[in-house]
mmCIF file of C-alpha atoms and ligand atoms in Angstrom:
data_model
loop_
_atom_site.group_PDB
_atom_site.id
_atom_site.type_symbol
_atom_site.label_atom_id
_atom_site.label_comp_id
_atom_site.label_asym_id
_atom_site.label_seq_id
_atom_site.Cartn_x
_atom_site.Cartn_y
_atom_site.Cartn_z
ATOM 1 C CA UNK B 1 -48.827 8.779 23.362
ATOM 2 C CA UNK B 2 -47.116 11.264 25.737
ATOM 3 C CA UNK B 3 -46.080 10.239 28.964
ATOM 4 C CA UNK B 4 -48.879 9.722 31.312
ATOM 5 C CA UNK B 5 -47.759 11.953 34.028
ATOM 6 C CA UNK B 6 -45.556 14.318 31.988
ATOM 7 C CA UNK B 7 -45.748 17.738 31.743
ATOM 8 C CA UNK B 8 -45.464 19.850 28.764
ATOM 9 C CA UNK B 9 -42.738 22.724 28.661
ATOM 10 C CA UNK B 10 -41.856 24.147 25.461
ATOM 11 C CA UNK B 11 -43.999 22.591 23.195
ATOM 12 C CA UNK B 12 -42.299 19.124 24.668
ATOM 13 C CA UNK B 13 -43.501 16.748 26.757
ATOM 14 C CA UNK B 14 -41.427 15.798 29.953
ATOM 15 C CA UNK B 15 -41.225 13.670 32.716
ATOM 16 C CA UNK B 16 -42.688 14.696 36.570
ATOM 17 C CA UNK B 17 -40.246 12.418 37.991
ATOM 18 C CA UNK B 18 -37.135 14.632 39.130
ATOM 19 C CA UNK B 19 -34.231 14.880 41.624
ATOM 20 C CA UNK B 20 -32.960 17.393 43.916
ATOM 21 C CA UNK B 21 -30.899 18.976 41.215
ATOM 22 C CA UNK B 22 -33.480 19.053 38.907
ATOM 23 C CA UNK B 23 -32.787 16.566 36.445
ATOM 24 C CA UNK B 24 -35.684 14.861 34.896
ATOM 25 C CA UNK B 25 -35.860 11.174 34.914
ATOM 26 C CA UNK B 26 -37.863 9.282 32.072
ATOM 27 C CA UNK B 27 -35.516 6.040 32.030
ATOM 28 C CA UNK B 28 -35.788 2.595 33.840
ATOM 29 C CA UNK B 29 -33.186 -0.072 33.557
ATOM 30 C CA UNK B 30 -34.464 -3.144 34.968
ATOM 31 C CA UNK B 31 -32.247 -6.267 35.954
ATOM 32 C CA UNK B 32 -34.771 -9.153 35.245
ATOM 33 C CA UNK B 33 -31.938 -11.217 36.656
ATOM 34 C CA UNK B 34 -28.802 -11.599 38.701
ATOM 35 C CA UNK B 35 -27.923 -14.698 36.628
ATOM 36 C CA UNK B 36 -24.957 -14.750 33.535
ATOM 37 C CA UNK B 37 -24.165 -17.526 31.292
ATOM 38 C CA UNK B 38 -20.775 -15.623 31.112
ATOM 39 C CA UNK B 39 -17.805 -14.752 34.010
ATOM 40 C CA UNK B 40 -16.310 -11.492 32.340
ATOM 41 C CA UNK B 41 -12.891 -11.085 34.070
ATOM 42 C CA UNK B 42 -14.009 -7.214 34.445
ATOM 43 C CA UNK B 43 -17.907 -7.899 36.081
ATOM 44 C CA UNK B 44 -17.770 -11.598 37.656
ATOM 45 C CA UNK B 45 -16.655 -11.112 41.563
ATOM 46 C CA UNK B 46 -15.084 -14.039 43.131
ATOM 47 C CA UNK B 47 -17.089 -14.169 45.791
ATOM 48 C CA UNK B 48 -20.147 -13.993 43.943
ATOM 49 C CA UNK B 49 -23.705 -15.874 45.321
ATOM 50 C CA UNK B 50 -26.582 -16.043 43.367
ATOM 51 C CA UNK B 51 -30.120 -14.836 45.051
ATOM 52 C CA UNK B 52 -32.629 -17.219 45.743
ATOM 53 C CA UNK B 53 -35.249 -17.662 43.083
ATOM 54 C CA UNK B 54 -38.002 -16.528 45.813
ATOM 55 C CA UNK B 55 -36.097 -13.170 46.165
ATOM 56 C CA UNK B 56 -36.053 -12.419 42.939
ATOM 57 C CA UNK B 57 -39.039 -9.881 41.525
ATOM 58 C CA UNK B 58 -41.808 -11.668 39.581
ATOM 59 C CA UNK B 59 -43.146 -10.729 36.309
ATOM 60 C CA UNK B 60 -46.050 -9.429 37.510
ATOM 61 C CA UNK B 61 -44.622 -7.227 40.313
ATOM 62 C CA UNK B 62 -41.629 -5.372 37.793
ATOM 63 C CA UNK B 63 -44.891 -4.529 35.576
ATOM 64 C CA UNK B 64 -46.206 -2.837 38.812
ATOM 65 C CA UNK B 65 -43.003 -0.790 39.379
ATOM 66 C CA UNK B 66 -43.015 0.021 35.624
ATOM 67 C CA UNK B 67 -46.663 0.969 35.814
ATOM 68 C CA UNK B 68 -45.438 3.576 39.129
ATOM 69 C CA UNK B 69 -42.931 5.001 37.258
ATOM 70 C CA UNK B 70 -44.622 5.372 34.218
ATOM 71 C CA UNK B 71 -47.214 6.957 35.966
ATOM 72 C CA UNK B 72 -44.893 9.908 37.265
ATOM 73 C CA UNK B 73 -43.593 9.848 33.205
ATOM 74 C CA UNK B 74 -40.612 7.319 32.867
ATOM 75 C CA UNK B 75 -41.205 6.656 29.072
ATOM 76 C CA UNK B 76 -38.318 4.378 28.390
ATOM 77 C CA UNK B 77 -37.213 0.906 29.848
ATOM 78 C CA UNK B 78 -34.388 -1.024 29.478
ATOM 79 C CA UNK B 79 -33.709 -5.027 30.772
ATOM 80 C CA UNK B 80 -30.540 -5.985 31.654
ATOM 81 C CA UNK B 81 -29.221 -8.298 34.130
ATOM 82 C CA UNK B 82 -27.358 -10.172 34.402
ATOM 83 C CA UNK B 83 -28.369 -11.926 31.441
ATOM 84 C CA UNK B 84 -31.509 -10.786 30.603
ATOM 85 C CA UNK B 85 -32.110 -13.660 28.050
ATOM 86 C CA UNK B 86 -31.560 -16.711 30.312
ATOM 87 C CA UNK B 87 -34.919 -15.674 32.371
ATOM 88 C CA UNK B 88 -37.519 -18.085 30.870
ATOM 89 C CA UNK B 89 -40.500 -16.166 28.818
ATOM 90 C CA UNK B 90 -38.840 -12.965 29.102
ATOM 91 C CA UNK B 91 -40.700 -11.848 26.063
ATOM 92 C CA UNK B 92 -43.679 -12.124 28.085
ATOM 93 C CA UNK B 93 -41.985 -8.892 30.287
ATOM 94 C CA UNK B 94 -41.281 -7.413 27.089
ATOM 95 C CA UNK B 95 -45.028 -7.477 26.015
ATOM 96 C CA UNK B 96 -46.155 -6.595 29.827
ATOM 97 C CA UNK B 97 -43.808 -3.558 29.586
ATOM 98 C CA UNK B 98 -44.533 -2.516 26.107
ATOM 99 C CA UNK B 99 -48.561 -1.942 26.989
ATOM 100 C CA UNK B 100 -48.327 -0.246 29.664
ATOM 101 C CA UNK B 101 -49.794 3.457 29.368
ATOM 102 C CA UNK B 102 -46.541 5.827 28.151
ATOM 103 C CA UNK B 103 -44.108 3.862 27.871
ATOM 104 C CA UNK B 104 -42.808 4.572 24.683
ATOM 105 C CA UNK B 105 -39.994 2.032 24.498
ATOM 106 C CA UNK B 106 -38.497 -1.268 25.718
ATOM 107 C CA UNK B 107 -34.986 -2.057 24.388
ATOM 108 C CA UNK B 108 -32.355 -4.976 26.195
ATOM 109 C CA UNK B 109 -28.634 -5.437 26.711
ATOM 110 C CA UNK B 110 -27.743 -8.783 26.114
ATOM 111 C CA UNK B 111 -24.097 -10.982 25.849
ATOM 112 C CA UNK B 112 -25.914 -12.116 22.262
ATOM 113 C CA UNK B 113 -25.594 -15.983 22.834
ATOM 114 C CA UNK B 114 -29.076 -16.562 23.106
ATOM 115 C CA UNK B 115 -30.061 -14.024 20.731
ATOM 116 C CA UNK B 116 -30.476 -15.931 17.774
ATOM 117 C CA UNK B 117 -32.815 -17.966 19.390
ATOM 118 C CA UNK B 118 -35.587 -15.215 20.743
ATOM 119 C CA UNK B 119 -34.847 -12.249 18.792
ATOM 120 C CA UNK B 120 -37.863 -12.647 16.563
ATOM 121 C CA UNK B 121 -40.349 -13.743 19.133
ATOM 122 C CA UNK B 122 -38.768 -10.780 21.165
ATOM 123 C CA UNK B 123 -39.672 -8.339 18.286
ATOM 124 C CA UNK B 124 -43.220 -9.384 18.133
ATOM 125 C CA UNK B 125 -43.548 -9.260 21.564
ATOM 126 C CA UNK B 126 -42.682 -5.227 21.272
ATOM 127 C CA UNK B 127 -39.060 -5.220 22.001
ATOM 128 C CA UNK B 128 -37.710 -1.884 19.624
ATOM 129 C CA UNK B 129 -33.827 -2.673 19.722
ATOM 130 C CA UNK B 130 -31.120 -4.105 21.592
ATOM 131 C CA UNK B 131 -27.346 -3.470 22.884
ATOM 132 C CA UNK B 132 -24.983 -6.300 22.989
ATOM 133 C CA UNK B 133 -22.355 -6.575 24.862
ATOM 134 C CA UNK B 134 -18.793 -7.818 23.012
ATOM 135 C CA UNK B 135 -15.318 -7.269 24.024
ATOM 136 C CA UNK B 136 -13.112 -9.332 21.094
ATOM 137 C CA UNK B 137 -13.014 -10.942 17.649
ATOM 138 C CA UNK B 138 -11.311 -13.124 18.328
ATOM 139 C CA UNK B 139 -11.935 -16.542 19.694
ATOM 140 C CA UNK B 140 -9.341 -17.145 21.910
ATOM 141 C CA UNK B 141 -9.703 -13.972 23.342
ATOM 142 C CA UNK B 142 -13.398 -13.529 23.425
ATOM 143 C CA UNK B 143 -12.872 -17.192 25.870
ATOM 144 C CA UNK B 144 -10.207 -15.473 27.888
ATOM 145 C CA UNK B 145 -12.342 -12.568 28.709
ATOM 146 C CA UNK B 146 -15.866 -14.139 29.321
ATOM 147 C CA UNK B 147 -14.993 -17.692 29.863
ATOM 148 C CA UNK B 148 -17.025 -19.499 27.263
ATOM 149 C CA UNK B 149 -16.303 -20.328 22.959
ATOM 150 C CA UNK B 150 -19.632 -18.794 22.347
ATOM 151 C CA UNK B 151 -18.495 -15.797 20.228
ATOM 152 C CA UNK B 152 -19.988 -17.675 16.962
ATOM 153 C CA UNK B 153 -23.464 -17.477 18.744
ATOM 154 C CA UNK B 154 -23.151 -13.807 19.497
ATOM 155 C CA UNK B 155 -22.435 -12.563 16.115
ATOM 156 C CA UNK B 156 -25.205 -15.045 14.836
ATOM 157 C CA UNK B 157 -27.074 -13.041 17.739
ATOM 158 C CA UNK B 158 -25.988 -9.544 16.185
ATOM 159 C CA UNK B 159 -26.879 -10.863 12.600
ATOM 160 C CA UNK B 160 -30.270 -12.441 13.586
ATOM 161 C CA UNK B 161 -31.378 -8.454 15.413
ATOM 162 C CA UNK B 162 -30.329 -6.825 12.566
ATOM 163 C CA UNK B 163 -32.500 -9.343 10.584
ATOM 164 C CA UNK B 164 -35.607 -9.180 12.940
ATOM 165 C CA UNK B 165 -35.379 -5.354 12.737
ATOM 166 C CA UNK B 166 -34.038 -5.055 16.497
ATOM 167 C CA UNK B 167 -32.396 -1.882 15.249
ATOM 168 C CA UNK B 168 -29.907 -0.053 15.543
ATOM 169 C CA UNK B 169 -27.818 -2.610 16.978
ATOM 170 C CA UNK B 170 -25.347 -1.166 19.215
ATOM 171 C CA UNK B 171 -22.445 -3.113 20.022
ATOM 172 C CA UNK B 172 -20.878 -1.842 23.156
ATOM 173 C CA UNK B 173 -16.939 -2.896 23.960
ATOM 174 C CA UNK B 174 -15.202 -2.471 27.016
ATOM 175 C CA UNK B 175 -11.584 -1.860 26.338
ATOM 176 C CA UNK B 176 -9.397 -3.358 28.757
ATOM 177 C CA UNK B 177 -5.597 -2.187 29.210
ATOM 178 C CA UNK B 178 -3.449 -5.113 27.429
ATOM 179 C CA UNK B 179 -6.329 -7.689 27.313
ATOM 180 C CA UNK B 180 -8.489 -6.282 24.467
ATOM 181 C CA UNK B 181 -6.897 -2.675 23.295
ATOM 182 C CA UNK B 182 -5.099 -3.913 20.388
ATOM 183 C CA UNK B 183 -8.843 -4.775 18.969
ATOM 184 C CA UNK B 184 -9.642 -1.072 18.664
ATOM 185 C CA UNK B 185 -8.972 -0.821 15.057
ATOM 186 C CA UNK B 186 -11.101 -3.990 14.359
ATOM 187 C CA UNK B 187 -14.008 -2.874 16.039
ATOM 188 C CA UNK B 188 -14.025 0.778 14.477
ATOM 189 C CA UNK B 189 -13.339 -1.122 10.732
ATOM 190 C CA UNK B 190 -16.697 -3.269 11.686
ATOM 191 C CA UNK B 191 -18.367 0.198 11.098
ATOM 192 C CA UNK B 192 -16.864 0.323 7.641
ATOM 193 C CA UNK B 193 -17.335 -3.160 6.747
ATOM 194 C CA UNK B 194 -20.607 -4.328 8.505
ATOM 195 C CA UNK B 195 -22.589 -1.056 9.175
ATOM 196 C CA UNK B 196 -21.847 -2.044 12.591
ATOM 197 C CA UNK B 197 -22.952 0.532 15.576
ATOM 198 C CA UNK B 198 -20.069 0.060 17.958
ATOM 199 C CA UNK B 199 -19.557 2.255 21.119
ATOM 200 C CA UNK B 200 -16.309 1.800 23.138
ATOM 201 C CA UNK B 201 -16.611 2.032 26.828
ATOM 202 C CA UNK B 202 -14.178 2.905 29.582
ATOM 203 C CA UNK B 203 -14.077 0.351 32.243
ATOM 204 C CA UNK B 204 -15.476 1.078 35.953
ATOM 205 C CA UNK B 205 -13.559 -0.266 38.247
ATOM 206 C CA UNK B 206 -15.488 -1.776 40.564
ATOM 207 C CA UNK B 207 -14.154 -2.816 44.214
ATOM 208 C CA UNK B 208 -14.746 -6.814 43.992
ATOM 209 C CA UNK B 209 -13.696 -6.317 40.522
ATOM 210 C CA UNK B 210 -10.403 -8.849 39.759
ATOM 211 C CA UNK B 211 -8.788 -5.672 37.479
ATOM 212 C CA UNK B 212 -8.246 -2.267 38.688
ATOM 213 C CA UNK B 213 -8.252 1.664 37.650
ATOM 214 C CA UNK B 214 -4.475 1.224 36.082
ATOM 215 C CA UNK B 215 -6.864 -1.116 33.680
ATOM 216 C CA UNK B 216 -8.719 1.688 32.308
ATOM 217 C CA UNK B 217 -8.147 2.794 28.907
ATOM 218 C CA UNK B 218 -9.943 6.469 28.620
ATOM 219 C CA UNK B 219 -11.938 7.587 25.592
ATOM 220 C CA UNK B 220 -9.771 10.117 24.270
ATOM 221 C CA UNK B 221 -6.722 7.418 23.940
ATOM 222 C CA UNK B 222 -9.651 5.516 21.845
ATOM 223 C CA UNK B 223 -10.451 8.245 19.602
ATOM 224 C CA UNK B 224 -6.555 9.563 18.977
ATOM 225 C CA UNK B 225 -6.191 5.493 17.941
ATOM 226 C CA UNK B 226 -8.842 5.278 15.560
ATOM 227 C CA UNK B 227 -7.846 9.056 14.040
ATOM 228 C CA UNK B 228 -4.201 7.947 13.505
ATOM 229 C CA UNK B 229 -5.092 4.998 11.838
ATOM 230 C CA UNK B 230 -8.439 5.489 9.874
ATOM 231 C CA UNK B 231 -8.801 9.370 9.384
ATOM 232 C CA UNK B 232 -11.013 12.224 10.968
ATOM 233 C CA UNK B 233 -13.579 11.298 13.025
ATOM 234 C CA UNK B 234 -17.242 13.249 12.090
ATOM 235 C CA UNK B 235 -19.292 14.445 14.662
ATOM 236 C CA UNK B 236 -22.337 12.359 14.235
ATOM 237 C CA UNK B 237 -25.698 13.366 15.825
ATOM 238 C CA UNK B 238 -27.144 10.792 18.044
ATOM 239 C CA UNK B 239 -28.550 7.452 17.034
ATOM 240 C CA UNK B 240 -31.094 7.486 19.690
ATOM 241 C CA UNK B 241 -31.457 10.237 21.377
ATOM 242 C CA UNK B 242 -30.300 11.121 24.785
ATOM 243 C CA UNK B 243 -27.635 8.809 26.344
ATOM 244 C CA UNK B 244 -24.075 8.927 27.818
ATOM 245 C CA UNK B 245 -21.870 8.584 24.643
ATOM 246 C CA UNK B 246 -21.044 11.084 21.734
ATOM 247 C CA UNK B 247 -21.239 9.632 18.692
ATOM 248 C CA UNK B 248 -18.997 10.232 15.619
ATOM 249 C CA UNK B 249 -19.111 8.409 12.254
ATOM 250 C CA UNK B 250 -15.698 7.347 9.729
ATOM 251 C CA UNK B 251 -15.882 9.125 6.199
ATOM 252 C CA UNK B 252 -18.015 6.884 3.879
ATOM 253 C CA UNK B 253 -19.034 4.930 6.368
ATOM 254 C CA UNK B 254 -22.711 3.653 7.820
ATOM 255 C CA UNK B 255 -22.049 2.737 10.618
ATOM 256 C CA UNK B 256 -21.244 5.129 13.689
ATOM 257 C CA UNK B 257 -18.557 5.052 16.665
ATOM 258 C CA UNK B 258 -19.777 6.131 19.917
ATOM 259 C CA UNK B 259 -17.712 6.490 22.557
ATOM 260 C CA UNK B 260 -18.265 6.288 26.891
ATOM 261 C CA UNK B 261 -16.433 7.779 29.010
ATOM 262 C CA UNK B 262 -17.918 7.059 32.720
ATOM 263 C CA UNK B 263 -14.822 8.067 34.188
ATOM 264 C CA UNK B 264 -12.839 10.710 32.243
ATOM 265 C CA UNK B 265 -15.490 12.272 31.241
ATOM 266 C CA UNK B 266 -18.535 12.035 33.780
ATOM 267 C CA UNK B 267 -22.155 12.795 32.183
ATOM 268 C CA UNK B 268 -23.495 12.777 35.093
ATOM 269 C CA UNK B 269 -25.224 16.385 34.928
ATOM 270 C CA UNK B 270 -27.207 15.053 31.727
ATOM 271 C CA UNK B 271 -28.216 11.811 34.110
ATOM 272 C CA UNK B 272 -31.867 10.390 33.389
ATOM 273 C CA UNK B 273 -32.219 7.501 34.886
ATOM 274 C CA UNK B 274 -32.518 5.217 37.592
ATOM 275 C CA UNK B 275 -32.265 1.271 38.436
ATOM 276 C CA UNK B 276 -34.617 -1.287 39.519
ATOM 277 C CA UNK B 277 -32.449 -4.343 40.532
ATOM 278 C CA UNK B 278 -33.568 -7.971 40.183
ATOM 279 C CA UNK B 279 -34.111 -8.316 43.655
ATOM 280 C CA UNK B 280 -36.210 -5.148 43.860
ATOM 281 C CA UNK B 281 -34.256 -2.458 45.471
ATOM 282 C CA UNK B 282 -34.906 0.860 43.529
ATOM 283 C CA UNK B 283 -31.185 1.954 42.751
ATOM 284 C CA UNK B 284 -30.654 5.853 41.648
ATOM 285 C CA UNK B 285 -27.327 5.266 40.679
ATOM 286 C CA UNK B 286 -24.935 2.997 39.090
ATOM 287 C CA UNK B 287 -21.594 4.302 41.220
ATOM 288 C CA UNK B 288 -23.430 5.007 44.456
ATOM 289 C CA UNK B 289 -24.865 1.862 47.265
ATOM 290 C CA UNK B 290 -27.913 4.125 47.902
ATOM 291 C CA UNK B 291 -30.813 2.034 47.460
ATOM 292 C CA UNK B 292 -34.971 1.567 48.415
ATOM 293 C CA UNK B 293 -36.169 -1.489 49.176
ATOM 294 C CA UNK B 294 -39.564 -1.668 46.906
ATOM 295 C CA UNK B 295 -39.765 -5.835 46.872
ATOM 296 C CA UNK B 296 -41.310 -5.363 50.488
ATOM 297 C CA UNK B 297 -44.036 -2.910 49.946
ATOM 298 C CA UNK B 298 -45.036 -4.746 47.120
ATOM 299 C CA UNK B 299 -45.491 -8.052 48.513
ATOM 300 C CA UNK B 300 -47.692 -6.395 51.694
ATOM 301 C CA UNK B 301 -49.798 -5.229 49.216
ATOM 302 C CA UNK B 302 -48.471 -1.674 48.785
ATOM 303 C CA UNK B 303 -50.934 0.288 46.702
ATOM 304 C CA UNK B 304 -50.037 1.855 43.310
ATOM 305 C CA UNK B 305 -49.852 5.186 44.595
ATOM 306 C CA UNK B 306 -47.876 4.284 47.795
ATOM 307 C CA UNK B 307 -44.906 2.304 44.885
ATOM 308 C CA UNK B 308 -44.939 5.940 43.193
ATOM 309 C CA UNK B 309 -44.496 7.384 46.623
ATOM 310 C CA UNK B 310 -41.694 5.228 46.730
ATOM 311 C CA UNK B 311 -40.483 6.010 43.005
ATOM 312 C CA UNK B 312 -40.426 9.211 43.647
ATOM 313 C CA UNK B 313 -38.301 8.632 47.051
ATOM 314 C CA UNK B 314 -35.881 7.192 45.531
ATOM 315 C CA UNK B 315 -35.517 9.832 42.615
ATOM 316 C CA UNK B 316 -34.399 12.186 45.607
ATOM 317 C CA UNK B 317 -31.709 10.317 47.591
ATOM 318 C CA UNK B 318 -29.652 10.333 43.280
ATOM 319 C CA UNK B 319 -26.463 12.082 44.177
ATOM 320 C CA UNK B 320 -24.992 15.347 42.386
ATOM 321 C CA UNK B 321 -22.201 12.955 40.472
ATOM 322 C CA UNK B 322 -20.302 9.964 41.178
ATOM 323 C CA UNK B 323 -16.901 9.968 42.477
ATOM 324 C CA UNK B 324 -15.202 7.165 40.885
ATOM 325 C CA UNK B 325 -12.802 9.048 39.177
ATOM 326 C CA UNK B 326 -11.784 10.339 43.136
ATOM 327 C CA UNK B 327 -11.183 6.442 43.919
ATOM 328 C CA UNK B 328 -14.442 6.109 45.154
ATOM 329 C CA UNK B 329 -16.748 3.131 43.899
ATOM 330 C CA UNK B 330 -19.442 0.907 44.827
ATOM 331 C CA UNK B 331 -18.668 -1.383 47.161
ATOM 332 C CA UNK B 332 -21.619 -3.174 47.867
ATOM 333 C CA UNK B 333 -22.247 -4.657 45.074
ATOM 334 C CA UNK B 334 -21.303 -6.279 41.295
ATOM 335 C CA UNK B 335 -22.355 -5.204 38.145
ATOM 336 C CA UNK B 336 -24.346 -8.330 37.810
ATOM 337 C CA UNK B 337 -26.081 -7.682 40.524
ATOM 338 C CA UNK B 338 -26.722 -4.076 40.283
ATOM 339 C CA UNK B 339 -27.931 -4.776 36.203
ATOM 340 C CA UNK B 340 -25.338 -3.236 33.988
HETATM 341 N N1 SAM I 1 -25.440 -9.601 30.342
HETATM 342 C C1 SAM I 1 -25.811 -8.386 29.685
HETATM 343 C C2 SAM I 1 -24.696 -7.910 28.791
HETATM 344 O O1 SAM I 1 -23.665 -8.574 28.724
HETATM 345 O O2 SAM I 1 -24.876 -6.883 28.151
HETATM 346 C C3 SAM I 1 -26.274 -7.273 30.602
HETATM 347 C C4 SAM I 1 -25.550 -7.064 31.887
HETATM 348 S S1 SAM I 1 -23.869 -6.520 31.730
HETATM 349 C C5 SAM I 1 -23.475 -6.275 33.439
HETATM 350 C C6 SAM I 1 -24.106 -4.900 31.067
HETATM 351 C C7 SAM I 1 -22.876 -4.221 30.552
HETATM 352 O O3 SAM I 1 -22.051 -3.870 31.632
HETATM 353 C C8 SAM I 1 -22.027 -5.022 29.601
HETATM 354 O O4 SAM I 1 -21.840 -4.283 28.419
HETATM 355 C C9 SAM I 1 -20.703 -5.145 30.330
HETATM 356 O O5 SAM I 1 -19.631 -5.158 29.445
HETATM 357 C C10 SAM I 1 -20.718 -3.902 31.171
HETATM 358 N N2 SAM I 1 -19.840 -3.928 32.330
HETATM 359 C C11 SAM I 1 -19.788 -4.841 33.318
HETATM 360 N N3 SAM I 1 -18.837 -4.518 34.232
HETATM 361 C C12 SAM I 1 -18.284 -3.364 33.791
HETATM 362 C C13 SAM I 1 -17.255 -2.516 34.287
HETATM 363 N N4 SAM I 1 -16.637 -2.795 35.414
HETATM 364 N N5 SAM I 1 -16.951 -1.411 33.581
HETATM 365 C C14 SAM I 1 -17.602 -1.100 32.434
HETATM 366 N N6 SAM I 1 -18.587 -1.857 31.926
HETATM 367 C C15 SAM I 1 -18.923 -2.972 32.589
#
């Protein structure tokens, strides 16, 4: 079903939500909470409070953002969090989401613990695929980085999506300056061995963040590791689509290597999306504290075309690009709170 209010241009159908450089925007990420059963050394902040459970957006009123955007031809949604899995009946959102009139797909980022446990109920509530989040192989390490001895329960997580058809599985790595960097080559064999989907990310550093830019490890230092060690990497077209990362893939291999480079190598230009945060503040971008307040129209009662009103508000105050590379980074808030 095409989007319900896209257009069509060149035989294609496109979204009617833009911003005021012109770039479409068909994708959603909703935080469903601010809540983690993990305190990543990169994303937990010290000084960290939870919201109150009253502040945080019901089932019922994300479906009615959804339905606003989707209405101006968002297409694509994707929960995140915090951890997206420790909301109870979240595959009731998933089946809420998935009905609504054009959007085409609802896919999650998850730490993996509990994944196990609700992929299959997730699948048959309409969920397409998920991303999950891992930074070692190794147990020691994985508990240094996120603070829990979970990492059996998130590669039973990976296992079980691949089972329940959750697919592809992405697997999405944040390489961290002499924490995690020596793992590189493990990851990119997982591709060779496992079929695995992995995509290395650059950290952000964030301002309440405990590490800082010196921490980052760019993209291109990935990719000369991996080529010195196992061979040429091919230019593989896209597993999904749009997105921020270019994919490649190892000779004889299945699996594929994607690679993120938020700060050496901005994407902005190709930006599509926008953020709805758990506590319902419509967020255009990741690296920028602009943000409309939606929570409040929608509890006075705010009419479906007034929320698109405000959709389509929000789509306007995006910025050209962030300026993190510059120094410049959001200040306001975490990760967690914002929804990775
Ligand atoms: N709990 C879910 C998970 O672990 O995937 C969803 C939320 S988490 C904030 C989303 C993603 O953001 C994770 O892959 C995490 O590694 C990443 N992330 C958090 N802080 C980051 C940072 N400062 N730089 C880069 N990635 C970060």
């Amino acid at each position: 079903m095409p989007p319900v209010g896209g257009i069509i241009y060149g035989g294609k159908t496109m979204s009617n939500l833009a911003d005021s450089f012109h770039r479409r925007i068909n994708y959603m990420r909703v935080s469903v909470t601010d809540r983690c059963d993990l305190r990543c050394i990169y994303c937990a902040s010290t000084f960290f409070q939870n919201l109150n459970h009253e502040d945080i957006l019901r089932y019922e009123e994300i479906y009615r953002v959804v339905q606003a955007a989707a209405s101006l031809g968002v297409n694509k949604i994707r929960l995140t969090g915090g951890e997206p899995l420790i909301r109870p009946y979240l595959s009731r959102l998933v089946n809420m989401l998935a009905s609504i009139p054009g959007i085409e797909e609802v896919t999650m980022t998850t730490n993996g613990i509990l994944l196990a446990k609700y992929a299959a109920e997730l699948k048959t509530a309409g969920l397409k695929r998920v991303n999950v989040s891992l930074d070692s192989l190794k147990a020691d390490k994985f508990a240094y980085i996120t603070g829990s001895d979970k990492l059996n329960n998130v590669l039973e997580g990976i296992k079980a999506a691949n089972e329940t058809g959750l697919v592809p599985v992405k697997i999405n790595m944040v390489v961290l300056k002499n924490i995690n960097d020596d793992e590189i080559l493990d990851f990119a064999r997982k591709t060779i061995t496992d079929g695995w989907h992995v995509r290395f990310i650059e950290y952000m550093p964030f301002a309440d963040s405990k590490m800082k830019k010196n921490d980052i490890v760019s993209v291109q230092e990935i990719m000369s590791i991996i080529t010195k060690h196992l061979g040429e990497l091919q230019p593989h077209h896209s597993i999904d689509g749009n997105g921020p990362a270019k994919y490649y893939k190892l000779p004889n291999t299945s699996g594929t290597l994607g690679f993120i480079g938020a700060i050496t190598e901005c994407f902005c230009a190709q930006c599509n999306r926008f953020r709805l945060t758990a506590d319902g503040k419509l967020r255009p971008c990741l690296l920028d504290d602009d943000e409309i307040d939606i929570k409040g129209p929608l509890r006075r009662g705010a009419t479906l075309k007034e929320l698109t009103e405000i959709v389509q508000s929000a789509a306007l105050l995006k910025q050209k690009q962030h300026n993190l590379q510059n120094g410049s980074m959001p200040a306001a808030r975490s990760m967690r709170q914002i929804g990775g």
